[in-house]
Amino acid sequence: MKSNILTIIKKEFNRVFYDRQLLFTTVILPGLIIYFVYSLMGDAANKMAQSDREENVAVQVENLPQSVAEAFKTLGDNVSVTEGAFTKPEIDALNDKSVNRLLVRFPVQFDSLVNVYEPAQGLLAPNVEIYYNSTNTATQRIYSMVCGALNNYENSISNRFDINRADSKEMRFNQADDEKVSGMILSKILPILILMMLFSGVMPIAQTSIAGEKERGTIATLLITPMRREELALGKILAISGIALLSALSSFIGIVLSMPKLIAANGGGELSFSYSTTDMAILLLVIISSVFIMTAAISLLSTLAKDVRNAGTLALPVMFGILFVCLISMFQNSVSNSLLYDIIPFYNSVTVLTALFQHELHLMNAAVCIAANIAYTLVSVWVLTKMFNNEKVMFSK
Amino acid sequence: MDEILTASGLCKTFNLSRKQQRIERTNARQKVAVDNLSFTAYRGEIFGLLGPNGAGKTTTLRMLSTLIRPDGGNAIVDGQSIVNEPEKVRAKIAFLTSELKLEDFFTPNYLFDFFSQLHGVDSAVAAERKAQLFSRFGIDKFAEVKVANLSTGMKQKVSIVISLVHDPDIIIFDEPTNGLDVLTARVVTDFLRELRSKGKTIILSTHIFSLVEQLCDRVGVIIDGRMVACGSLADVCNGLTLEDRFFELYKEVKGNEE
């Protein structure tokens, strides 16, 4: 019994490993694509920020008041501030995206107007006009800086109270651990990323291996050997899962390698990744059991399908189902510990992964999830065996 | 004579789809493909199932090789029931039909080893058998060429060789020379004679009279899923040529219906 299962597994692996094209598309390409796309995204974001900082921007200020003159001097090395009035055609010229220029107009006597202004009088406050072009990212950046500087000045002259002013570095207002903060962020992104990665590994392999063999008439040749149908079912599911895990591993390596660039582009390495060996072991087990149940589901549908194309259509609802549970989990703030949720296929994997990244996982939940996934897989092997035995399923055209 | 295969009362009915109903111009939901079919094959003979297209020959062979289950009746293949012990039956037979394909991606060499393992053949025995069969069919030169790149004739030879990895006593062969050129067809018929001389039993289906006359020791004529004549070639022919006798039988069956 064991040797037949091994023979089938070996054949399925040989099919992928000796076919350079298939090996490339299933095992190497996913990682490569993710690495290049993410790296390019990170690089592009980095470069954009970098070039904006390097571009020279001219700021012309009309009626520059004494009170904020200092703030304008500290806008940056490549920002040249000049004083002087400007005209309507000069404002219109900003329409040209390539003009790195900002025009700021203060009311005459700005400081005294501000001093006498009382909000209670119900009159309009003195207004500063800043003309810029938001499609020019360099001037957009300086615009934000000028707004910031002016807002700061406004706060400083009319400050009545502060919120969360840290008088010393020891003062902490947000009582969540840094670990939990980054856990919260990871738990929103990683479960959906992991499940989609696994699914995109499982789908093509299961379809070619089962619907493809059915379409090409090669599975009938296997059915005519004395091998038992359950051996074929188990061998197929184990082999497909194994190959899908390799494909997922490739995507995983792609993500890990491109992570530094992505994090750098998002403003530095604030994400702290602090998980124990137990966490990682549970992660691995949840991933493996999820691949099993995905393989089982797609294998059953591929067996029902007449050909590979049909199998693709039948697999769509499963994909939408997985997407749906991933989205639900993204919008859920807290993870329920109810064991009942841990027996709902796919949803259980998402909730356990979410809780794991949030450092709030109970071992019992993980155990029930993994056990449920394996139980569903075994039931699927049994159903698959029945299907392999059913001539209407196997030979209907 | 030693009975090796006994089919008794085999029945098989298929549901017709709307499309099939239109093609066959019938309102019947079901089609009886094989109707209470019985026959016996003896060790060391070539038994031919002769009949027109759609008579139920292939369905009968598919039941005998356990690919599909009969709705009624049974067959005992070398002591094992096709209904109750299909796995044991599969270990004793080879089944060859155009429906069973070999994976294009693999080489004859790989496939021979793969199917030897699934049949539980000892690796030393398998290696010896492979060398012998590959040289007998001239596959040795193509042993490492992917099946996809082989000619139709060579593919058929590889299929034959791979169906014999476990040296079965019974070879069930659906339309053995269909789609083959005269050279390859000759190789196949010669090989079937060779197998018979080694004491193997061959059950084949065909609609070609000359093939039956050249090869078969006994013949069963199937029309509309029913066995209308069965026996040695001489008994069935009854002094006529096989072709004339077949049309006589055909007229008897169809004439009664019309």
XYZ file of C-alpha atoms in Angstrom:
655
model
C 0.000 0.000 0.000
C 2.724 2.408 1.079
C 4.880 1.716 -1.935
C 2.083 2.471 -4.401
C 1.408 5.823 -2.740
C 5.130 6.586 -2.924
C 5.249 5.541 -6.576
C 2.425 7.963 -7.368
C 4.031 10.786 -5.363
C 7.353 10.196 -7.098
C 5.711 10.276 -10.496
C 3.934 13.563 -9.767
C 7.179 15.158 -8.563
C 9.062 13.839 -11.601
C 6.382 15.331 -13.800
C 7.163 18.769 -12.388
C 10.899 18.475 -11.810
C 11.849 17.020 -15.168
C 9.694 19.507 -17.041
C 11.802 22.651 -17.039
C 8.909 24.815 -18.153
C 6.540 23.472 -15.504
C 9.235 23.676 -12.834
C 9.853 27.269 -13.757
C 6.192 28.314 -13.776
C 5.117 26.464 -10.628
C 8.131 26.655 -8.357
C 10.481 29.407 -9.494
C 8.262 31.999 -11.171
C 5.951 32.820 -8.205
C 8.907 33.838 -6.037
C 10.619 35.717 -8.858
C 7.484 37.668 -9.765
C 6.766 38.627 -6.170
C 10.398 39.612 -5.590
C 10.593 41.787 -8.701
C 7.177 43.387 -8.364
C 7.616 44.210 -4.686
C 11.204 45.358 -5.135
C 10.242 47.543 -8.066
C 7.353 48.996 -6.058
C 9.690 49.707 -3.144
C 12.417 51.130 -5.390
C 9.998 53.305 -7.290
C 8.505 54.726 -4.095
C 12.002 55.323 -2.702
C 13.231 57.002 -5.854
C 10.210 59.263 -6.033
C 10.724 60.474 -2.479
C 14.453 60.863 -3.120
C 14.090 62.890 -6.317
C 11.483 65.167 -4.720
C 13.942 66.008 -1.980
C 16.646 66.803 -4.534
C 14.625 69.109 -6.773
C 15.007 72.866 -6.387
C 11.825 74.707 -5.583
C 11.407 78.490 -5.669
C 9.064 80.021 -3.131
C 8.024 83.618 -3.678
C 6.300 85.335 -0.786
C 4.272 88.537 -0.977
C 4.067 90.600 2.238
C 6.177 88.145 4.256
C 5.449 88.976 7.915
C 8.229 89.060 10.488
C 6.574 86.427 12.658
C 6.886 83.539 10.159
C 10.000 84.659 8.262
C 12.103 82.285 10.350
C 9.887 79.315 9.484
C 10.341 79.989 5.761
C 14.102 79.873 6.126
C 14.027 76.315 7.404
C 12.127 74.748 4.511
C 15.244 73.018 3.197
C 18.537 73.556 1.352
C 17.062 73.353 -2.121
C 14.207 75.722 -1.374
C 14.997 79.318 -2.298
C 12.697 81.852 -0.684
C 12.355 85.299 -2.236
C 10.130 88.188 -1.287
C 8.059 90.154 -3.737
C 4.630 90.686 -5.210
C 3.332 88.449 -7.983
C 0.719 88.863 -10.670
C -2.163 86.851 -12.085
C -0.184 85.633 -15.159
C 2.497 84.367 -12.784
C -0.146 82.351 -10.916
C -1.499 80.971 -14.205
C 2.021 79.915 -15.222
C 1.969 77.369 -12.369
C -0.391 75.347 -14.528
C 2.737 74.067 -16.267
C 3.653 70.972 -14.293
C 7.378 71.470 -14.831
C 7.484 74.752 -12.966
C 8.896 74.151 -9.475
C 7.387 77.201 -7.908
C 5.178 78.098 -4.998
C 3.524 81.509 -4.605
C 2.449 82.609 -1.129
C 0.465 85.755 -0.461
C -0.040 87.129 3.054
C -2.514 89.920 3.724
C -0.901 93.279 4.277
C -0.293 93.833 8.007
C -0.750 90.118 8.616
C 0.684 90.183 12.148
C -1.540 92.992 13.430
C -4.614 91.488 11.723
C -3.922 88.215 13.513
C -3.413 90.002 16.822
C -6.733 91.790 16.745
C -8.742 88.893 15.323
C -11.257 87.336 17.735
C -13.111 84.226 16.559
C -16.073 85.209 18.731
C -16.793 88.237 16.513
C -17.959 85.857 13.783
C -15.853 87.579 11.076
C -13.693 85.750 8.568
C -10.142 85.154 9.780
C -7.158 86.605 7.889
C -6.387 84.326 4.933
C -3.018 83.222 3.505
C -3.128 82.234 -0.198
C -0.723 79.549 -1.392
C -0.654 78.885 -5.142
C 0.903 75.585 -6.261
C 0.410 72.655 -8.618
C -0.446 69.394 -6.854
C 0.587 67.254 -9.844
C 4.174 68.417 -9.346
C 5.203 66.220 -6.418
C 8.176 68.409 -5.448
C 6.036 71.546 -5.025
C 3.290 69.449 -3.402
C 5.846 68.454 -0.772
C 6.885 72.071 -0.119
C 3.211 73.103 -0.009
C 2.641 70.575 2.795
C 5.686 71.902 4.620
C 4.500 75.517 4.355
C 1.037 74.523 5.589
C 2.638 72.653 8.471
C 4.790 75.633 9.396
C 1.815 78.005 9.306
C -0.363 75.646 11.322
C 2.391 75.378 13.909
C 2.590 79.154 14.101
C -1.187 79.388 14.498
C -1.085 76.829 17.306
C 1.744 78.657 19.051
C -0.091 82.003 19.203
C -3.467 80.685 20.296
C -2.471 77.658 22.317
C -4.980 76.964 25.097
C -4.182 73.335 25.767
C -2.047 70.402 24.505
C -2.870 66.772 23.946
C -0.362 64.080 24.782
C 2.627 66.355 25.120
C 5.626 64.180 25.916
C 7.738 66.163 28.370
C 10.242 63.379 28.602
C 11.103 60.366 26.520
C 9.788 57.991 29.192
C 6.248 59.224 28.825
C 4.122 56.811 26.823
C 0.511 57.458 25.968
C -0.262 54.534 23.661
C -0.091 51.602 26.075
C 0.029 48.896 23.385
C 3.409 47.171 23.057
C 5.303 47.950 19.887
C 5.153 44.202 19.311
C 1.367 44.263 19.388
C 1.153 47.299 17.154
C 3.209 45.655 14.428
C 1.345 42.387 15.152
C -1.893 44.191 14.416
C -0.492 45.444 11.101
C 0.929 42.040 10.120
C -2.310 40.285 11.086
C -4.179 42.435 8.600
C -1.858 41.688 5.684
C -0.208 38.313 6.174
C -3.131 35.851 6.507
C -4.674 36.934 3.209
C -1.250 37.006 1.557
C -0.371 33.526 2.822
C -3.705 31.934 1.881
C -3.720 33.476 -1.584
C -0.132 32.373 -2.113
C -0.986 28.816 -1.095
C -4.105 28.761 -3.231
C -2.335 30.039 -6.307
C 0.172 27.224 -5.796
C -2.460 24.519 -5.356
C -4.842 25.461 -8.150
C -2.807 24.911 -11.335
C -1.074 21.805 -10.002
C -4.233 20.054 -8.814
C -5.986 20.878 -12.054
C -3.249 19.519 -14.319
C -2.689 16.511 -12.133
C -6.305 15.356 -11.979
C -8.513 17.090 -14.568
C -5.565 17.094 -16.975
C -4.952 13.359 -16.567
C -8.650 12.738 -17.007
C -8.777 14.868 -20.143
C -5.732 13.159 -21.650
C -7.001 9.666 -20.752
C -3.948 8.812 -18.685
C -5.811 8.372 -15.414
C -7.725 5.433 -16.932
C -4.376 3.696 -17.484
C -3.716 4.067 -13.750
C -7.193 2.802 -12.882
C -6.514 -0.441 -14.777
C -3.599 -1.365 -12.482
C -4.194 -3.399 -9.306
C -3.396 -0.313 -7.221
C -6.280 0.528 -4.894
C -8.224 3.702 -5.614
C -7.530 5.099 -2.131
C -3.803 4.756 -2.797
C -4.189 6.799 -5.947
C -6.330 9.413 -4.119
C -3.928 9.726 -1.181
C -0.840 9.715 -3.413
C -2.266 12.475 -5.594
C -3.286 14.686 -2.655
C 0.070 14.280 -0.889
C 2.027 14.960 -4.073
C -0.023 17.988 -5.110
C 0.216 19.408 -1.576
C 3.980 18.894 -1.584
C 4.463 20.682 -4.890
C 2.064 23.460 -3.851
C 4.079 23.937 -0.644
C 7.232 24.342 -2.735
C 5.454 26.936 -4.817
C 4.278 28.717 -1.650
C 7.819 28.536 -0.263
C 9.065 30.236 -3.400
C 6.521 33.058 -2.956
C 7.504 33.280 0.708
C 11.196 33.693 -0.148
C 10.219 36.336 -2.686
C 8.339 38.291 -0.011
C 11.094 37.978 2.584
C 13.767 39.139 0.130
C 11.771 42.128 -1.082
C 10.550 43.103 2.416
C 13.503 45.401 3.292
C 12.896 47.526 0.191
C 9.157 47.707 0.829
C 9.636 48.670 4.473
C 12.230 51.287 3.536
C 9.786 52.806 1.065
C 7.107 52.986 3.735
C 9.183 55.150 5.992
C 11.596 52.866 7.748
C 11.590 49.658 9.724
C 8.924 50.296 12.295
C 7.593 46.754 11.994
C 9.100 44.552 14.631
C 8.839 40.882 13.828
C 9.021 39.101 17.131
C 7.601 35.612 17.145
C 8.714 32.556 19.080
C 9.745 29.190 17.682
C 6.402 27.789 18.847
C 4.621 30.506 16.883
C 6.610 29.598 13.796
C 5.959 25.873 14.268
C 2.221 26.534 14.563
C 2.401 28.779 11.503
C 4.034 25.973 9.537
C 1.466 23.394 10.672
C -1.450 25.694 9.863
C 0.053 26.354 6.427
C 0.542 22.643 5.714
C -2.953 21.711 6.900
C -4.431 24.580 4.848
C -2.622 23.350 1.742
C -4.043 19.880 2.375
C -7.610 21.088 2.557
C -7.199 23.377 -0.471
C -5.680 20.509 -2.449
C -8.511 18.235 -1.368
C -11.165 20.751 -2.419
C -9.593 21.485 -5.807
C -8.893 17.780 -6.407
C -12.533 16.878 -5.814
C -13.689 19.597 -8.202
C -11.043 18.638 -10.769
C -12.256 15.046 -10.646
C -15.806 16.191 -11.323
C -14.610 18.413 -14.175
C -14.552 17.165 -17.743
C -11.308 18.940 -18.604
C -8.817 21.441 -17.229
C -10.835 24.428 -18.392
C -13.937 23.126 -16.695
C -11.878 22.530 -13.549
C -10.800 26.170 -13.624
C -14.402 27.317 -13.723
C -15.396 24.983 -10.894
C -12.518 26.234 -8.717
C -13.620 29.864 -8.939
C -16.228 29.645 -6.145
C -13.577 28.189 -3.822
C -11.268 31.080 -4.649
C -14.001 33.627 -3.981
C -14.845 31.797 -0.748
C -11.250 32.093 0.447
C -11.115 35.755 -0.578
C -14.382 36.355 1.265
C -13.180 34.863 4.565
C -9.910 36.773 4.233
C -11.811 40.037 3.777
C -14.080 39.298 6.744
C -11.026 38.783 8.904
C -9.498 42.051 7.719
C -12.523 43.977 8.928
C -12.802 42.145 12.223
C -11.155 43.927 15.109
C -10.999 41.130 17.595
C -10.553 37.449 17.052
C -13.124 35.171 18.623
C -11.788 32.255 20.631
C -14.842 30.113 19.985
C -13.738 26.631 18.931
C -16.770 26.478 16.663
C -15.101 28.915 14.275
C -12.068 26.663 14.151
C -13.933 23.928 12.347
C -15.143 26.122 9.471
C -12.759 25.339 6.615
C -10.554 28.240 5.383
C -12.118 30.632 7.933
C -10.369 28.652 10.679
C -6.969 29.106 9.026
C -7.527 32.844 8.655
C -8.622 33.385 12.267
C -5.805 31.258 13.681
C -3.202 33.076 11.565
C -4.695 36.451 12.517
C -4.616 35.584 16.226
C -1.090 34.228 15.860
C 0.250 37.457 14.350
C -1.565 39.465 17.029
C 0.132 37.383 19.755
C -3.292 36.324 20.982
C -3.460 32.715 19.829
C -4.695 29.998 22.182
C -3.052 26.671 21.481
C -6.426 24.934 21.644
C -7.726 27.000 18.714
C -4.697 26.139 16.612
C -4.989 22.456 17.499
C -8.684 22.312 16.589
C -8.025 24.163 13.323
C -5.211 21.829 12.266
C -7.135 18.717 13.332
C -10.255 19.896 11.492
C -8.283 20.578 8.300
C -6.690 17.136 8.421
C -10.052 15.505 9.149
C -11.640 17.270 6.160
C -8.725 16.157 3.994
C -9.165 12.539 5.068
C -12.888 12.717 4.336
C -11.997 14.166 0.928
C -9.604 11.276 0.251
C -12.492 8.936 0.989
C -14.835 10.855 -1.323
C -12.125 11.025 -3.996
C -11.741 7.240 -3.756
C -15.496 6.869 -4.277
C -15.278 9.192 -7.268
C -12.366 7.261 -8.789
C -14.564 4.175 -8.446
C -17.500 5.869 -10.104
C -17.473 5.263 -13.837
C -19.979 8.084 -14.430
C -17.564 10.562 -12.882
C -14.415 9.133 -14.434
C -15.558 8.303 -17.933
C -18.405 10.640 -18.742
C -17.652 12.848 -21.673
C -10.052 -27.473 -22.217
C -9.303 -25.237 -19.237
C -11.820 -22.438 -18.744
C -10.054 -19.194 -17.811
C -12.777 -16.610 -18.329
C -16.500 -17.111 -17.960
C -18.930 -14.285 -18.540
C -22.475 -15.033 -17.469
C -25.468 -12.803 -18.104
C -23.520 -9.550 -18.371
C -25.794 -6.512 -18.700
C -24.984 -2.841 -19.067
C -27.368 0.042 -19.603
C -26.367 3.661 -20.239
C -28.419 6.767 -19.664
C -28.835 8.769 -22.841
C -28.330 12.504 -22.805
C -30.719 14.678 -24.820
C -28.030 15.102 -27.442
C -27.506 11.364 -27.734
C -31.268 10.876 -27.942
C -31.344 13.213 -30.926
C -28.397 11.478 -32.596
C -29.960 8.038 -32.140
C -33.441 9.380 -33.006
C -35.078 7.878 -29.983
C -37.107 9.035 -27.009
C -35.791 6.276 -24.798
C -33.909 7.567 -21.775
C -31.709 4.510 -21.602
C -29.793 2.394 -24.030
C -29.043 -1.256 -23.418
C -25.435 -1.632 -24.514
C -24.925 -5.217 -23.395
C -27.881 -7.540 -22.948
C -27.457 -10.756 -20.968
C -24.181 -11.699 -22.591
C -22.503 -15.007 -21.746
C -19.454 -16.754 -23.136
C -16.420 -18.729 -22.078
C -12.806 -18.379 -23.111
C -10.255 -21.152 -22.689
C -6.640 -21.006 -21.685
C -4.257 -20.577 -24.600
C -6.784 -19.449 -27.193
C -7.569 -16.288 -29.065
C -11.231 -15.457 -28.628
C -12.714 -12.833 -30.930
C -15.770 -10.697 -30.265
C -17.064 -9.743 -33.693
C -19.706 -7.120 -34.257
C -20.547 -3.841 -35.925
C -19.867 -0.466 -34.328
C -22.062 0.121 -31.294
C -22.818 -3.573 -30.809
C -21.431 -3.541 -27.263
C -17.999 -5.102 -27.843
C -16.003 -2.363 -26.159
C -18.497 -2.124 -23.292
C -18.128 -5.869 -22.725
C -14.340 -5.624 -22.683
C -14.453 -2.621 -20.334
C -16.595 -4.649 -17.930
C -14.263 -7.631 -18.143
C -11.294 -5.404 -17.371
C -13.199 -3.847 -14.395
C -13.054 -0.323 -15.766
C -16.855 -0.232 -15.485
C -19.225 -2.387 -13.425
C -21.924 -4.528 -14.994
C -25.536 -3.714 -14.037
C -26.248 -7.407 -13.955
C -24.397 -10.693 -14.334
C -20.803 -11.440 -13.512
C -17.613 -12.750 -15.022
C -15.018 -14.941 -13.410
C -11.500 -14.196 -14.618
C -8.991 -16.848 -13.596
C -10.992 -17.564 -10.461
C -11.733 -13.944 -9.492
C -15.024 -12.110 -9.862
C -14.991 -8.820 -11.777
C -17.777 -7.587 -9.480
C -16.411 -8.587 -6.086
C -12.636 -8.632 -6.567
C -11.840 -6.097 -9.278
C -8.336 -5.398 -7.936
C -7.390 -9.077 -8.126
C -8.781 -9.271 -11.652
C -6.715 -6.242 -12.682
C -3.570 -7.995 -11.460
C -4.250 -10.898 -13.809
C -5.137 -9.086 -17.009
C -3.773 -6.642 -19.522
C -6.270 -4.296 -21.118
C -5.461 -2.474 -24.308
C -7.738 0.108 -25.813
C -7.333 3.471 -27.457
C -9.115 4.975 -24.447
C -6.108 4.280 -22.203
C -3.305 6.722 -22.882
C 0.259 7.026 -21.686
C 1.484 10.316 -20.325
C 3.103 12.161 -23.222
C 5.696 13.733 -21.021
C 7.415 10.514 -19.913
C 9.677 8.108 -21.793
C 8.880 4.427 -22.471
C 11.714 3.534 -20.117
C 10.255 5.562 -17.241
C 6.698 4.377 -17.853
C 7.739 0.717 -17.928
C 9.374 1.073 -14.513
C 6.461 3.099 -13.147
C 3.819 0.564 -14.135
C 6.051 -2.344 -13.045
C 6.112 -0.789 -9.583
C 2.339 -0.300 -9.513
C 1.966 -3.975 -10.453
C 4.413 -4.934 -7.717
C 6.889 -6.548 -10.109
C 10.311 -7.268 -8.630
C 12.796 -4.755 -10.065
C 15.228 -7.386 -11.380
C 12.407 -9.257 -13.111
C 11.080 -5.977 -14.494
C 14.482 -5.010 -15.896
C 14.875 -8.345 -17.651
C 11.327 -8.207 -19.020
C 11.857 -4.653 -20.195
C 15.015 -5.516 -22.102
C 13.289 -8.447 -23.756
C 10.079 -6.634 -24.739
C 11.844 -3.440 -25.819
C 14.109 -5.351 -28.176
C 11.194 -7.518 -29.425
C 9.326 -4.350 -30.513
C 12.327 -2.211 -31.426
C 11.570 0.247 -28.654
C 15.115 0.147 -27.289
C 16.188 2.853 -29.726
C 13.328 5.064 -28.544
C 13.457 4.141 -24.870
C 14.443 7.662 -23.811
C 12.232 9.560 -26.274
C 9.150 11.157 -24.757
C 5.920 9.390 -25.742
C 4.705 12.680 -27.248
C 7.450 12.488 -29.867
C 6.794 8.886 -30.942
C 4.919 7.884 -34.097
C 1.400 6.388 -33.805
C 2.739 2.922 -34.518
C 5.510 3.231 -31.975
C 3.035 4.559 -29.390
C 0.859 1.492 -29.917
C 3.875 -0.776 -29.471
C 4.817 1.036 -26.264
C 1.223 0.690 -25.005
C 1.326 -3.042 -25.681
C 4.645 -3.490 -23.935
C 3.587 -1.448 -20.910
C 0.320 -3.343 -20.565
C 2.410 -6.506 -20.234
C 4.770 -5.360 -17.458
C 3.284 -7.945 -15.086
C 3.272 -10.800 -17.620
C -0.495 -11.406 -17.351
C -2.160 -14.633 -18.432
C -5.118 -12.855 -20.023
C -4.810 -10.078 -22.572
C -7.938 -8.131 -23.438
C -7.443 -6.150 -26.624
C -9.998 -3.729 -28.043
C -9.653 -3.308 -31.816
C -5.974 -4.331 -31.921
C -5.170 -3.121 -35.435
C -7.312 0.013 -35.584
C -5.462 3.030 -36.913
C -2.244 1.107 -37.553
C -0.395 0.849 -40.841
C -0.039 -2.617 -42.390
C 3.483 -3.083 -41.011
C 2.615 -2.299 -37.427
C -0.651 -4.240 -37.693
C 1.376 -7.256 -38.775
C 3.751 -6.858 -35.833
C 0.748 -6.813 -33.518
C -0.963 -9.878 -34.991
C 2.297 -11.815 -35.002
C 2.821 -10.920 -31.368
C -0.690 -12.103 -30.456
C 0.086 -15.482 -32.046
C 3.350 -15.581 -30.133
C 1.514 -14.896 -26.876
C -0.944 -17.699 -27.656
C 1.932 -20.078 -28.262
C 3.141 -19.216 -24.758
C -0.202 -20.301 -23.333
C -1.702 -16.845 -22.875
C -5.370 -16.197 -23.491
C -6.355 -13.306 -25.712
C -9.803 -11.777 -25.915
C -10.084 -9.275 -28.716
C -12.843 -7.267 -30.246
C -13.013 -6.320 -33.891
C -15.283 -5.606 -36.819
C -12.740 -6.883 -39.314
C -13.664 -10.374 -40.624
C -10.208 -11.179 -41.969
C -8.621 -10.517 -38.588
C -10.922 -13.059 -36.959
C -10.277 -15.583 -39.707
C -6.511 -15.160 -39.452
C -6.207 -15.111 -35.684
C -9.108 -16.426 -33.692
C -9.665 -19.959 -32.483
C -13.189 -19.162 -31.423
C -15.511 -16.293 -32.073
C -18.600 -14.703 -30.546
C -20.818 -12.582 -32.801
C -22.423 -9.652 -30.980
C -25.324 -7.717 -32.458
C -27.223 -5.118 -30.420
C -25.540 -6.204 -27.188
C -26.583 -9.822 -27.547
C -24.439 -12.847 -28.349
C -26.088 -14.285 -31.445
C -23.534 -17.000 -32.180
C -20.550 -18.351 -30.299
C -18.185 -21.228 -30.931
C -15.210 -22.334 -32.983
C -14.745 -20.491 -36.225
C -15.865 -23.547 -38.212
C -18.992 -24.044 -36.074
C -20.035 -20.414 -36.329
C -19.353 -20.189 -40.085
C -21.347 -23.334 -40.798
C -19.727 -23.843 -44.220
C -20.036 -20.196 -45.267
C -17.370 -17.520 -45.232
C -17.378 -15.532 -41.991
C -18.617 -12.455 -43.820
C -21.569 -14.246 -45.409
C -22.431 -15.978 -42.160
C -22.292 -12.638 -40.292
C -24.767 -10.997 -42.672
C -27.021 -14.014 -42.409
C -27.019 -13.648 -38.631
C -27.447 -9.902 -38.904
C -30.494 -10.328 -41.123
C -31.970 -12.880 -38.741
C -31.696 -10.509 -35.784
C -32.632 -7.276 -37.501
C -35.224 -8.960 -39.722
C -37.079 -10.246 -36.672
C -37.190 -6.756 -35.229
C -38.475 -5.031 -38.359
